[in-house]
Amino acid sequence: MIYTVTLNPSLDYTVSMDGFELGRTNRTTSEQMLPGGKGINVSIVLRNLGFESTALGFTAGFTGEQIAREVQNMGLCTDFIHINSGFSRINVKLKDYDGTEINGMGPAIEPNYVEALHEKLKQLKAGDLLVLAGSIPKSLPAAIYSEILMRLQNRGILFVVDATKELLLNALQYKPFLIKPNNHELGELFDVTLDTREAVVAYAKKLQEKGAGNVLVSLAGQGAVLVDETGTVHMLAAPRGKLVNAVGAGDSMVAGFLAGWLEKKDYEHAFRMGVAAGSASAFSALLATGTEIEQVYASL
Ligand SMILES: Nc1ncnc2c1ncn2[C@@H]1O[C@H](COP(=O)(O)OP(=O)(O)OP(=O)(O)O)[C@@H](O)[C@H]1O
Ligand SMILES: [Mg+2]
């Protein structure tokens, strides 16, 4: 079974406007409300590729109920822990102002809820995959990922960590099966700028020395590099297509890689599926469908 963890899921309220001005009443011309969060994105793309997973994390208030409902309506399994106070955040995204967003904080998560998550994770068995993706909300201890991994280590569970800075570095000692930094995130760990596929290889290997298994480095429009756990280097330029919305491309890539690996236990295939899923999502307004991913895969 695959489990994804989204500690601070959101309702993403994505709006278009004819012009946006500070200090004025701005009115939307289109709007959309969808559940968001990196773990949830991974679960959605896995589902689109025919793989079931269970989305875990914390929800609160009516927004949290709506997140769980929407995710279930999409056909995903959920096992969120519902917090009795506060509300899950709404993230406002201005569609025509690429990257302009107002992201909420989310609820305060008391230690008893964190313990409830650890309790739930105890049910994982050897061979299960656990995906930890995204940043940690302020109300949670910064070490929560390491704490989860420490408690589950040496049980044959395969860890996938998509995080940045110390969160990522601290996870490496628990030998994650897969990490997926982008080139900027990899570079900032070593205080260097990495802007070509060739340049990331040496740094991906440094993370393997610290414990990482497969290191998948994405470079947005420049494609990706996988240094697999046997040390073999795989490289692909990004497939050509029209960029529509790259939000969730990285999460799609994680899902594609896992689906590919589960299908064939072959890293070249997993890598290609990762690139295909990432790019297919970048070429589509929402996360890519299975058919869209297959089409891009066939073009690689
Ligand atoms: N402009 C693009 N053109 C083609 N493919 C793209 C583009 N942007 C992203 N991709 C594909 O998606 C993959 C992941 O993208 P990216 O490097 O942006 O991930 P990320 O920075 O982790 O994104 P996220 O915001 O989801 O965390 C890339 O390796 C590539 O295959
Ligand atoms: Mg990312």
mmCIF file of C-alpha atoms and ligand atoms in Angstrom:
data_model
loop_
_atom_site.group_PDB
_atom_site.id
_atom_site.type_symbol
_atom_site.label_atom_id
_atom_site.label_comp_id
_atom_site.label_asym_id
_atom_site.label_seq_id
_atom_site.Cartn_x
_atom_site.Cartn_y
_atom_site.Cartn_z
ATOM 1 C CA MET A 1 0.000 0.000 0.000
ATOM 2 C CA ILE A 2 1.081 3.569 -0.639
ATOM 3 C CA TYR A 3 0.476 6.285 1.959
ATOM 4 C CA THR A 4 0.931 9.998 1.333
ATOM 5 C CA VAL A 5 1.149 12.542 4.122
ATOM 6 C CA THR A 6 -0.066 16.124 3.693
ATOM 7 C CA LEU A 7 0.392 17.887 7.021
ATOM 8 C CA ASN A 8 -1.296 21.128 5.992
ATOM 9 C CA PRO A 9 -3.685 20.472 3.093
ATOM 10 C CA SER A 10 -5.582 23.354 1.533
ATOM 11 C CA LEU A 11 -8.494 24.375 -0.571
ATOM 12 C CA ASP A 12 -6.860 26.146 -3.485
ATOM 13 C CA TYR A 13 -9.040 29.006 -4.689
ATOM 14 C CA THR A 14 -7.615 29.789 -8.116
ATOM 15 C CA VAL A 15 -9.011 32.933 -9.720
ATOM 16 C CA SER A 16 -8.597 34.933 -12.915
ATOM 17 C CA MET A 17 -9.100 38.686 -13.100
ATOM 18 C CA ASP A 18 -9.064 41.390 -15.717
ATOM 19 C CA GLY A 19 -6.217 43.286 -14.136
ATOM 20 C CA PHE A 20 -5.319 43.328 -10.472
ATOM 21 C CA GLU A 21 -4.731 46.470 -8.452
ATOM 22 C CA LEU A 22 -3.764 46.934 -4.840
ATOM 23 C CA GLY A 23 -6.162 49.092 -2.848
ATOM 24 C CA ARG A 24 -9.095 48.395 -5.207
ATOM 25 C CA THR A 25 -11.966 45.948 -5.265
ATOM 26 C CA ASN A 26 -10.840 43.350 -7.785
ATOM 27 C CA ARG A 27 -13.451 41.003 -9.229
ATOM 28 C CA THR A 28 -12.844 37.540 -10.553
ATOM 29 C CA THR A 29 -13.690 36.451 -14.079
ATOM 30 C CA SER A 30 -13.230 32.752 -13.348
ATOM 31 C CA GLU A 31 -12.799 30.776 -10.188
ATOM 32 C CA GLN A 32 -12.124 27.252 -9.133
ATOM 33 C CA MET A 33 -11.807 25.548 -5.762
ATOM 34 C CA LEU A 34 -9.824 22.315 -5.515
ATOM 35 C CA PRO A 35 -8.097 20.439 -2.715
ATOM 36 C CA GLY A 36 -4.352 21.057 -2.665
ATOM 37 C CA GLY A 37 -1.200 19.869 -0.988
ATOM 38 C CA LYS A 38 1.793 17.948 -2.198
ATOM 39 C CA GLY A 39 0.871 14.552 -0.744
ATOM 40 C CA ILE A 40 -2.666 14.863 -2.094
ATOM 41 C CA ASN A 41 -1.265 15.737 -5.528
ATOM 42 C CA VAL A 42 0.901 12.623 -5.451
ATOM 43 C CA SER A 43 -2.155 10.522 -4.509
ATOM 44 C CA ILE A 44 -4.219 12.034 -7.345
ATOM 45 C CA VAL A 45 -1.602 11.334 -10.016
ATOM 46 C CA LEU A 46 -1.024 7.820 -8.648
ATOM 47 C CA ARG A 47 -4.781 7.237 -8.955
ATOM 48 C CA ASN A 48 -4.677 8.612 -12.518
ATOM 49 C CA LEU A 49 -2.023 5.993 -13.267
ATOM 50 C CA GLY A 50 -4.067 3.202 -11.711
ATOM 51 C CA PHE A 51 -2.414 2.976 -8.285
ATOM 52 C CA GLU A 52 -4.378 3.210 -5.086
ATOM 53 C CA SER A 53 -3.013 5.147 -2.134
ATOM 54 C CA THR A 54 -4.285 6.520 1.153
ATOM 55 C CA ALA A 55 -3.972 10.246 1.833
ATOM 56 C CA LEU A 56 -3.080 11.026 5.458
ATOM 57 C CA GLY A 57 -2.624 14.335 7.267
ATOM 58 C CA PHE A 58 -4.514 16.872 9.342
ATOM 59 C CA THR A 59 -7.763 18.633 8.474
ATOM 60 C CA ALA A 60 -9.810 21.103 10.515
ATOM 61 C CA GLY A 61 -13.103 22.980 10.343
ATOM 62 C CA PHE A 62 -15.504 23.151 7.389
ATOM 63 C CA THR A 63 -12.669 23.693 4.936
ATOM 64 C CA GLY A 64 -11.048 20.507 6.223
ATOM 65 C CA GLU A 65 -14.306 18.599 5.804
ATOM 66 C CA GLN A 66 -14.551 19.872 2.237
ATOM 67 C CA ILE A 67 -10.953 18.840 1.482
ATOM 68 C CA ALA A 68 -11.650 15.297 2.704
ATOM 69 C CA ARG A 69 -14.956 15.151 0.793
ATOM 70 C CA GLU A 70 -13.426 16.361 -2.475
ATOM 71 C CA VAL A 71 -10.498 13.998 -2.190
ATOM 72 C CA GLN A 72 -12.872 11.092 -1.562
ATOM 73 C CA ASN A 73 -15.052 12.199 -4.502
ATOM 74 C CA MET A 74 -11.965 11.871 -6.657
ATOM 75 C CA GLY A 75 -11.901 8.218 -5.695
ATOM 76 C CA LEU A 76 -8.988 8.429 -3.290
ATOM 77 C CA CYS A 77 -8.804 6.706 0.085
ATOM 78 C CA THR A 78 -8.368 9.147 2.945
ATOM 79 C CA ASP A 79 -7.609 8.749 6.600
ATOM 80 C CA PHE A 80 -7.165 12.351 7.718
ATOM 81 C CA ILE A 81 -7.033 13.255 11.377
ATOM 82 C CA HIS A 82 -9.678 15.926 11.975
ATOM 83 C CA ILE A 83 -8.668 18.615 14.450
ATOM 84 C CA ASN A 84 -11.383 20.048 16.664
ATOM 85 C CA SER A 85 -10.445 23.718 16.428
ATOM 86 C CA GLY A 86 -9.394 26.127 13.708
ATOM 87 C CA PHE A 87 -9.813 25.426 10.009
ATOM 88 C CA SER A 88 -7.766 24.080 7.145
ATOM 89 C CA ARG A 89 -6.343 26.865 5.043
ATOM 90 C CA ILE A 90 -7.565 28.398 1.835
ATOM 91 C CA ASN A 91 -4.785 29.317 -0.579
ATOM 92 C CA VAL A 92 -5.705 32.052 -3.037
ATOM 93 C CA LYS A 93 -3.861 31.795 -6.336
ATOM 94 C CA LEU A 94 -3.985 34.558 -8.951
ATOM 95 C CA LYS A 95 -3.935 32.648 -12.188
ATOM 96 C CA ASP A 96 -2.762 35.388 -14.530
ATOM 97 C CA TYR A 97 -0.035 36.581 -12.159
ATOM 98 C CA ASP A 98 2.074 33.472 -12.221
ATOM 99 C CA GLY A 99 3.311 32.568 -8.768
ATOM 100 C CA THR A 100 1.239 35.251 -6.962
ATOM 101 C CA GLU A 101 -0.549 33.590 -4.076
ATOM 102 C CA ILE A 102 -1.835 34.212 -0.579
ATOM 103 C CA ASN A 103 -1.395 31.017 1.371
ATOM 104 C CA GLY A 104 -3.129 30.472 4.699
ATOM 105 C CA MET A 105 -1.489 29.168 7.841
ATOM 106 C CA GLY A 106 -3.747 26.293 8.713
ATOM 107 C CA PRO A 107 -4.835 25.112 12.144
ATOM 108 C CA ALA A 108 -2.717 24.827 15.272
ATOM 109 C CA ILE A 109 -1.879 21.162 15.689
ATOM 110 C CA GLU A 110 -1.497 20.123 19.312
ATOM 111 C CA PRO A 111 0.923 17.328 20.310
ATOM 112 C CA ASN A 112 -1.896 14.798 20.898
ATOM 113 C CA TYR A 113 -2.822 15.024 17.205
ATOM 114 C CA VAL A 114 0.781 14.493 16.184
ATOM 115 C CA GLU A 115 0.819 11.401 18.379
ATOM 116 C CA ALA A 116 -2.381 10.222 16.667
ATOM 117 C CA LEU A 117 -0.587 10.460 13.315
ATOM 118 C CA HIS A 118 2.353 8.432 14.631
ATOM 119 C CA GLU A 119 -0.184 5.868 15.902
ATOM 120 C CA LYS A 120 -1.795 5.620 12.462
ATOM 121 C CA LEU A 121 1.567 5.204 10.784
ATOM 122 C CA LYS A 122 2.326 2.216 12.985
ATOM 123 C CA GLN A 123 -0.023 0.187 10.766
ATOM 124 C CA LEU A 124 2.435 0.411 7.847
ATOM 125 C CA LYS A 125 4.029 -2.863 6.860
ATOM 126 C CA ALA A 126 7.193 -4.012 5.083
ATOM 127 C CA GLY A 127 6.961 -3.148 1.392
ATOM 128 C CA ASP A 128 4.600 -0.201 1.967
ATOM 129 C CA LEU A 129 5.580 3.160 0.513
ATOM 130 C CA LEU A 130 5.332 6.315 2.605
ATOM 131 C CA VAL A 131 5.469 9.666 0.817
ATOM 132 C CA LEU A 132 6.338 12.715 2.930
ATOM 133 C CA ALA A 133 5.955 15.801 0.799
ATOM 134 C CA GLY A 134 5.977 19.499 1.445
ATOM 135 C CA SER A 135 6.902 21.965 4.142
ATOM 136 C CA ILE A 136 5.959 21.739 7.795
ATOM 137 C CA PRO A 137 3.349 24.145 9.191
ATOM 138 C CA LYS A 138 4.651 26.472 11.916
ATOM 139 C CA SER A 139 2.525 24.800 14.570
ATOM 140 C CA LEU A 140 4.317 21.479 14.161
ATOM 141 C CA PRO A 141 7.771 20.535 15.430
ATOM 142 C CA ALA A 142 10.316 21.044 12.639
ATOM 143 C CA ALA A 143 11.613 17.529 13.296
ATOM 144 C CA ILE A 144 8.293 15.820 12.554
ATOM 145 C CA TYR A 145 9.513 14.111 9.365
ATOM 146 C CA SER A 146 12.656 12.800 11.099
ATOM 147 C CA GLU A 147 10.524 11.664 14.029
ATOM 148 C CA ILE A 148 8.180 9.748 11.678
ATOM 149 C CA LEU A 149 11.118 8.174 9.857
ATOM 150 C CA MET A 150 12.951 7.330 13.054
ATOM 151 C CA ARG A 151 9.938 5.507 14.472
ATOM 152 C CA LEU A 152 9.396 3.565 11.246
ATOM 153 C CA GLN A 153 13.009 2.818 10.349
ATOM 154 C CA ASN A 154 14.300 -0.734 9.831
ATOM 155 C CA ARG A 155 10.819 -2.092 9.126
ATOM 156 C CA GLY A 156 11.174 -2.511 5.365
ATOM 157 C CA ILE A 157 8.993 0.536 4.640
ATOM 158 C CA LEU A 158 10.127 2.536 1.608
ATOM 159 C CA PHE A 159 10.348 6.260 2.316
ATOM 160 C CA VAL A 160 9.902 8.998 -0.251
ATOM 161 C CA VAL A 161 10.824 12.500 0.866
ATOM 162 C CA ASP A 162 10.145 15.647 -1.139
ATOM 163 C CA ALA A 163 11.300 18.420 1.157
ATOM 164 C CA THR A 164 13.920 21.154 1.314
ATOM 165 C CA LYS A 165 16.866 22.276 3.435
ATOM 166 C CA GLU A 166 17.251 20.690 6.887
ATOM 167 C CA LEU A 167 14.019 18.728 6.479
ATOM 168 C CA LEU A 168 15.578 16.868 3.593
ATOM 169 C CA LEU A 169 19.063 16.611 5.064
ATOM 170 C CA ASN A 170 17.751 15.236 8.354
ATOM 171 C CA ALA A 171 15.768 12.570 6.507
ATOM 172 C CA LEU A 172 18.798 11.120 4.713
ATOM 173 C CA GLN A 173 20.068 9.101 7.682
ATOM 174 C CA TYR A 174 16.871 7.022 7.429
ATOM 175 C CA LYS A 175 17.856 5.896 3.929
ATOM 176 C CA PRO A 176 14.918 7.146 1.882
ATOM 177 C CA PHE A 177 14.174 5.072 -1.199
ATOM 178 C CA LEU A 178 13.561 8.249 -3.207
ATOM 179 C CA ILE A 179 14.165 11.953 -2.802
ATOM 180 C CA LYS A 180 13.217 14.521 -5.436
ATOM 181 C CA PRO A 181 14.827 17.907 -5.009
ATOM 182 C CA ASN A 182 14.687 20.325 -7.917
ATOM 183 C CA ASN A 183 18.005 21.790 -9.067
ATOM 184 C CA HIS A 184 17.558 24.923 -6.927
ATOM 185 C CA GLU A 185 16.765 22.921 -3.799
ATOM 186 C CA LEU A 186 19.775 20.658 -4.411
ATOM 187 C CA GLY A 187 22.031 23.657 -5.041
ATOM 188 C CA GLU A 188 20.997 25.494 -1.879
ATOM 189 C CA LEU A 189 22.041 22.500 0.250
ATOM 190 C CA PHE A 190 25.614 23.029 -0.935
ATOM 191 C CA ASP A 191 25.510 26.774 -1.548
ATOM 192 C CA VAL A 192 26.064 26.388 -5.281
ATOM 193 C CA THR A 193 24.061 27.239 -8.397
ATOM 194 C CA LEU A 194 23.196 24.196 -10.483
ATOM 195 C CA ASP A 195 21.738 25.044 -13.841
ATOM 196 C CA THR A 196 22.536 22.114 -16.101
ATOM 197 C CA ARG A 197 21.670 18.427 -15.996
ATOM 198 C CA GLU A 198 25.362 17.522 -15.939
ATOM 199 C CA ALA A 199 26.072 19.805 -12.979
ATOM 200 C CA VAL A 200 23.597 18.137 -10.628
ATOM 201 C CA VAL A 201 25.108 14.634 -10.843
ATOM 202 C CA ALA A 202 27.998 15.159 -8.411
ATOM 203 C CA TYR A 203 25.674 16.736 -5.837
ATOM 204 C CA ALA A 204 23.057 14.007 -6.186
ATOM 205 C CA LYS A 205 25.857 11.544 -5.412
ATOM 206 C CA LYS A 206 26.804 13.543 -2.306
ATOM 207 C CA LEU A 207 23.257 13.023 -1.012
ATOM 208 C CA GLN A 208 23.621 9.302 -1.669
ATOM 209 C CA GLU A 209 26.765 9.324 0.473
ATOM 210 C CA LYS A 210 24.591 10.754 3.252
ATOM 211 C CA GLY A 211 22.064 7.928 2.899
ATOM 212 C CA ALA A 212 19.690 8.673 -0.003
ATOM 213 C CA GLY A 213 18.798 5.793 -2.340
ATOM 214 C CA ASN A 214 17.430 7.081 -5.627
ATOM 215 C CA VAL A 215 18.008 10.790 -6.179
ATOM 216 C CA LEU A 216 15.712 12.291 -8.787
ATOM 217 C CA VAL A 217 16.590 15.890 -9.593
ATOM 218 C CA SER A 218 14.119 17.895 -11.637
ATOM 219 C CA LEU A 219 15.129 20.956 -13.629
ATOM 220 C CA ALA A 220 11.701 22.198 -14.776
ATOM 221 C CA GLY A 221 11.899 22.977 -18.529
ATOM 222 C CA GLN A 222 15.364 21.411 -18.689
ATOM 223 C CA GLY A 223 14.184 17.939 -17.802
ATOM 224 C CA ALA A 224 15.601 15.735 -15.099
ATOM 225 C CA VAL A 225 18.415 13.513 -13.863
ATOM 226 C CA LEU A 226 18.145 10.316 -11.873
ATOM 227 C CA VAL A 227 21.121 8.880 -10.048
ATOM 228 C CA ASP A 228 19.630 5.527 -9.158
ATOM 229 C CA GLU A 229 20.556 3.580 -6.068
ATOM 230 C CA THR A 230 23.051 1.485 -8.023
ATOM 231 C CA GLY A 231 24.884 4.655 -9.111
ATOM 232 C CA THR A 232 23.663 4.599 -12.718
ATOM 233 C CA VAL A 233 22.970 8.072 -14.085
ATOM 234 C CA HIS A 234 19.847 8.624 -16.233
ATOM 235 C CA MET A 235 19.240 11.942 -18.018
ATOM 236 C CA LEU A 236 16.416 13.307 -20.116
ATOM 237 C CA ALA A 237 15.711 16.702 -21.622
ATOM 238 C CA ALA A 238 12.151 17.860 -20.963
ATOM 239 C CA PRO A 239 9.746 16.723 -23.641
ATOM 240 C CA ARG A 240 8.539 19.525 -25.862
ATOM 241 C CA GLY A 241 5.086 20.950 -25.321
ATOM 242 C CA LYS A 242 3.254 24.115 -24.363
ATOM 243 C CA LEU A 243 3.677 25.091 -20.733
ATOM 244 C CA VAL A 244 0.202 25.653 -19.270
ATOM 245 C CA ASN A 245 0.563 25.251 -15.513
ATOM 246 C CA ALA A 246 3.655 23.807 -13.831
ATOM 247 C CA VAL A 247 2.075 23.745 -10.352
ATOM 248 C CA GLY A 248 2.282 20.162 -9.138
ATOM 249 C CA ALA A 249 4.770 19.099 -11.821
ATOM 250 C CA GLY A 250 7.192 17.948 -9.141
ATOM 251 C CA ASP A 251 4.498 16.014 -7.280
ATOM 252 C CA SER A 252 3.384 14.419 -10.543
ATOM 253 C CA MET A 253 6.961 13.402 -11.183
ATOM 254 C CA VAL A 254 7.149 11.636 -7.812
ATOM 255 C CA ALA A 255 3.895 9.789 -8.575
ATOM 256 C CA GLY A 256 5.047 8.868 -12.083
ATOM 257 C CA PHE A 257 8.342 7.508 -10.794
ATOM 258 C CA LEU A 258 6.633 5.387 -8.136
ATOM 259 C CA ALA A 259 4.029 4.062 -10.583
ATOM 260 C CA GLY A 260 6.754 3.196 -13.101
ATOM 261 C CA TRP A 261 8.847 1.489 -10.476
ATOM 262 C CA LEU A 262 5.890 -0.506 -9.160
ATOM 263 C CA GLU A 263 5.036 -1.570 -12.722
ATOM 264 C CA LYS A 264 8.443 -2.893 -13.754
ATOM 265 C CA LYS A 265 10.900 -2.509 -10.868
ATOM 266 C CA ASP A 266 13.120 -0.879 -13.451
ATOM 267 C CA TYR A 267 14.715 2.511 -12.782
ATOM 268 C CA GLU A 268 14.967 3.664 -16.403
ATOM 269 C CA HIS A 269 11.244 3.022 -16.838
ATOM 270 C CA ALA A 270 10.457 4.681 -13.501
ATOM 271 C CA PHE A 271 12.550 7.707 -14.499
ATOM 272 C CA ARG A 272 10.779 8.031 -17.848
ATOM 273 C CA MET A 273 7.404 7.739 -16.181
ATOM 274 C CA GLY A 274 8.465 10.460 -13.728
ATOM 275 C CA VAL A 275 9.512 12.834 -16.495
ATOM 276 C CA ALA A 276 6.389 12.025 -18.517
ATOM 277 C CA ALA A 277 4.086 12.665 -15.559
ATOM 278 C CA GLY A 278 5.875 15.900 -14.564
ATOM 279 C CA SER A 279 5.785 17.295 -18.072
ATOM 280 C CA ALA A 280 2.231 16.093 -18.790
ATOM 281 C CA SER A 281 1.088 18.046 -15.724
ATOM 282 C CA ALA A 282 3.081 21.105 -16.838
ATOM 283 C CA PHE A 283 1.305 20.897 -20.203
ATOM 284 C CA SER A 284 -2.145 20.689 -18.666
ATOM 285 C CA ALA A 285 -4.241 23.111 -16.578
ATOM 286 C CA LEU A 286 -4.707 20.561 -13.795
ATOM 287 C CA LEU A 287 -2.713 17.506 -12.768
ATOM 288 C CA ALA A 288 -2.185 15.176 -15.722
ATOM 289 C CA THR A 289 -4.532 12.312 -16.500
ATOM 290 C CA GLY A 290 -3.253 8.798 -17.196
ATOM 291 C CA THR A 291 -3.837 9.234 -20.937
ATOM 292 C CA GLU A 292 -1.923 12.522 -21.009
ATOM 293 C CA ILE A 293 0.994 10.885 -19.226
ATOM 294 C CA GLU A 294 1.004 7.916 -21.630
ATOM 295 C CA GLN A 295 1.083 10.298 -24.589
ATOM 296 C CA VAL A 296 4.103 12.173 -23.259
ATOM 297 C CA TYR A 297 5.800 8.884 -22.317
ATOM 298 C CA ALA A 298 5.402 7.658 -25.886
ATOM 299 C CA SER A 299 7.085 10.834 -27.165
ATOM 300 C CA LEU A 300 10.233 10.419 -25.046
HETATM 301 N N1 LIG B 1 8.200 24.078 -18.583
HETATM 302 C C1 LIG B 1 8.249 22.740 -18.593
HETATM 303 N N2 LIG B 1 8.314 22.069 -19.776
HETATM 304 C C2 LIG B 1 8.385 20.733 -19.803
HETATM 305 N N3 LIG B 1 8.416 19.970 -18.710
HETATM 306 C C3 LIG B 1 8.354 20.575 -17.506
HETATM 307 C C4 LIG B 1 8.261 21.991 -17.376
HETATM 308 N N4 LIG B 1 8.216 22.303 -16.056
HETATM 309 C C5 LIG B 1 8.264 21.122 -15.398
HETATM 310 N N5 LIG B 1 8.357 20.088 -16.253
HETATM 311 C C6 LIG B 1 8.478 18.649 -15.935
HETATM 312 O O1 LIG B 1 8.140 18.391 -14.602
HETATM 313 C C7 LIG B 1 9.276 17.941 -13.867
HETATM 314 C C8 LIG B 1 9.260 18.545 -12.476
HETATM 315 O O2 LIG B 1 9.248 19.939 -12.604
HETATM 316 P P1 LIG B 1 9.977 20.957 -11.611
HETATM 317 O O3 LIG B 1 11.438 20.835 -11.727
HETATM 318 O O4 LIG B 1 9.379 22.295 -11.880
HETATM 319 O O5 LIG B 1 9.524 20.399 -10.180
HETATM 320 P P2 LIG B 1 9.371 21.175 -8.791
HETATM 321 O O6 LIG B 1 10.201 22.412 -8.821
HETATM 322 O O7 LIG B 1 9.627 20.187 -7.739
HETATM 323 O O8 LIG B 1 7.833 21.537 -8.831
HETATM 324 P P3 LIG B 1 6.753 21.663 -7.647
HETATM 325 O O9 LIG B 1 6.351 23.100 -7.719
HETATM 326 O O10 LIG B 1 5.648 20.744 -8.024
HETATM 327 O O11 LIG B 1 7.427 21.293 -6.367
HETATM 328 C C9 LIG B 1 10.490 18.320 -14.715
HETATM 329 O O12 LIG B 1 11.572 17.463 -14.512
HETATM 330 C C10 LIG B 1 9.919 18.195 -16.133
HETATM 331 O O13 LIG B 1 9.910 16.834 -16.552
HETATM 332 MG MG MG B 2 9.047 20.327 -5.708
#
